[in-house]
Amino acid sequence: MITIRQMRRLLRAEWTKLWTVRRWSLALIATALLSLGFGLASTSATDETNQREGLLVGPHGLIVQDSFRFVHQSLDGDGTIIARVTSQDASQPDATAGIMIKNNTRPGASYASLTVTPGHGMRLGANFDADIPAGSGGTPVWLRLDRNGTVVTASRSEDGMTWQRVGSVRLVAPATTVQVGLAVTSPPHLNIKKTLGGTGYDATPTVGHATFDNVRVTGNTTGSWTGDTVGYDPSVKSDNPSVAGSSTEASGVFTVTGSGAIGPDEAADDPTQDALFGLFFGVLALIPVAVLFMTSEYKRPLILATFGASPRRRRVLAAKAAVIGAASFATGLVAALATYLIARPLFEAHGYRPPAFAYTSLAQPGVLRAVIGSALLVAALGVLSFAVAALVRHGVAAISIVIALFVLPVFVAVPLPLIASRWLMALTPTGSLAIQRVKAPTDTLAEPWSMLPGWLGLVVICGYAAVALALAVWRVERRDA
Amino acid sequence: MTRALYAEWTKLRTVSSTGWLLAATVVVTVAVSTAVAAGVDLSACTSGTACSVDTTRLALYGARVGQITVAVLAVLAVTGEYSTGLVRVTLAATPRRYRALGAKVAAVAAAATAAGVAAVAVSVITAARIFAARGLTASGGYRLALTDAATVRATIGTVGYLGLIALLSMGIAAVVRDGAAAIGVVMTLLFAFPMATLLISDPTWLRRLNQWSPMDAGLNIQATINLAHLPLQPLTGLGVLAVWAAGAVTVGGLAFRYRDA
């Protein structure tokens, strides 16, 4: 059994070897400085979205898209709307058909909605940023919203008798009188084109079609049912095109068509991701350190003294991996934190601020995940470099292998079709760069790793590091030093 | 000089890594070029026959990957002598240092160029078949054919590109002398510029980075269409890489001449 004291001694020995080589500590500092420098270079970009006229700003101060067909009545004070969705066309997986309470019919006004979608089940939505799963989809289904002041409670039912509560949301500053009714829409179809040097897309509108019956509003209602196509202006050319909707009612059956989308309209650009990407350069200085940390032992051959002092080779490798991993993590964390904190105000000064871009802060889980995830990816890369070096015992080969694994896929992905470059990112350590993204994954950016969910890439690079380390242990234990 | 050359050739030939690296250069270059030719989205081609996508450039895309094994070969040829102490024997046999280094540079560049010829030729021939199978024919203005002057220039130029990468790497290795550090410097020099273009959106700076970068400037030699929009004309671009390589070899030569081995 290994004692804690033995392990501590081993760790201290390896730590001493790392920091007493002056070039290595300088290279670690260079890693942080290169990351910071290149990260800050990205802040030279400017975004002019905020200068555009007619930005649609939602209740939380960010730009939104809000176009759909709304069949509505005025509701004064508290009340309830119930409707049964009897059918919905599968125009798009995220087309919506359901009921809505909205402050007024102005695009961008606060709302709460309970809708079904062909592909993503039932959704409880509010204020363009809440999109809460509310169980399975499929029609027919009964929907219900109860307004109580600012609080809207949503329920669903299979038969209109027994109701199951699915959640509640809040309207932002509603007047006493709000609009209640049926809402149908279907987002445009995106055709993403990937060419050399970039990704572009064109969008064509789609039309959602749904029928309702058993539509009842209880409470103090005024006026009759009115159909409006909210947010449709054919004179404005939009990135999110829609067409005019329609609605008819015959003996209690409502047939509604609508086109467009209700939700956030933030650009795919993610300034936090851009700033943290500087680490991609920084690691060019780190990889040689992690490799030399192993191969220089063979060169000296200090390795004979090392293995003589602690003959359990597995432990030595574990201690070295822990030390290089910790040093890489610390370097990455300092670099990522400093880059984020310095870059944020610069980006804000260059147009990356509300309503086009949300303010970010370290207190937000997504930002914290990007910063700490960046440090973890540097740590995993350090351990991977070290393990490859232990495996091949040749510095030049190890550095080339790691660079080929981590850097090359970026350039190889450029001319490949979307699906192939996504696979390339999912199968190589390069995909770990996805952890630097705060916003949701997107297919419309040139950076291919932006297509992956953040955690996936991190898991892949940790997998590479773990496998390489296991192979290295296996090899080093069986081979003469 | 013949004897020095023969000695360098023997040293290069008898190390097992040389054969592997040269073979790897051919294999990865052809593999990546083939994958790109087979996979690239040709929907930007204006008709069934004419193509606004530079198919020659795509057919030579693998050189971006193949250059890594060339650089490794070149670095090892220089730094390997220092890690084993062989350099002292070399200098005892050939005391004229410029001659010793010149012979090594010539031997390695010849090996790299030979591998480059094989890699590029197979890539172009394979890609041409793939594009033809995908419906791009010469009658439609499709350029990838060895009868087309621009394609010939791009193809021969890519071989030259790989040779110059070998020279650049050897020059850096002669200055740095440690293999791991040298390959780190070479990779950074090659990839830092194109990586920076991923970060920067300003078109003036994008152009400048392309013009200064040994890799991007040199790869302008692969362009066969829209030459007016290139940051640098093909031969000028390869010239920029040649200046980088000449600078590195000069500094490396001076270091080799005036420093203790």
XYZ file of C-alpha atoms in Angstrom, chain A residues 38 42 45 193-194 196 274 277 280-281 284 292 299 394 396 399-400 403 407-408 410-412 414-415 417 447, chain B residues 35-36 39-41 43 58 61 64-65 68 72 76 178-180 183 187-188 191-192 194-196 198-199 201:
54
model
C -4.639 36.496 -28.974
C -10.394 39.122 -31.060
C -14.151 43.024 -33.947
C -24.426 25.978 -47.060
C -20.850 25.244 -46.169
C -14.465 26.961 -48.350
C -14.057 34.373 -29.161
C -10.232 30.981 -28.120
C -5.730 27.703 -28.773
C -2.503 29.656 -29.394
C 1.359 25.786 -28.606
C 9.688 17.546 -22.434
C 17.618 12.187 -22.332
C 10.501 10.867 -28.494
C 9.605 15.581 -31.726
C 4.753 17.132 -30.119
C 3.875 16.448 -33.752
C -0.449 19.092 -32.685
C -4.680 21.747 -34.293
C -4.946 20.066 -37.689
C -9.560 22.725 -37.512
C -8.047 23.173 -40.957
C -9.057 19.795 -42.329
C -12.792 23.721 -43.460
C -13.541 22.126 -46.867
C -19.269 19.003 -45.624
C -15.904 27.422 -36.294
C -11.400 12.950 -48.613
C -11.770 16.624 -49.477
C -16.615 15.253 -49.609
C -16.610 18.909 -50.592
C -19.984 20.541 -51.214
C -23.464 23.157 -54.795
C -9.033 21.181 -53.156
C -5.500 20.301 -49.841
C -1.481 21.200 -45.399
C -1.265 17.961 -43.457
C 3.881 18.288 -40.857
C 9.393 16.513 -38.609
C 15.062 15.353 -36.937
C 16.693 20.781 -29.540
C 14.246 18.665 -31.521
C 11.179 19.216 -29.368
C 9.275 21.387 -33.928
C 4.498 24.418 -35.874
C 3.834 27.756 -34.212
C -0.107 27.489 -37.799
C -0.238 30.669 -35.697
C -3.983 30.750 -40.076
C -5.215 30.312 -36.506
C -5.179 34.065 -36.074
C -10.034 32.482 -37.342
C -10.108 35.200 -34.691
C -12.655 39.691 -38.891
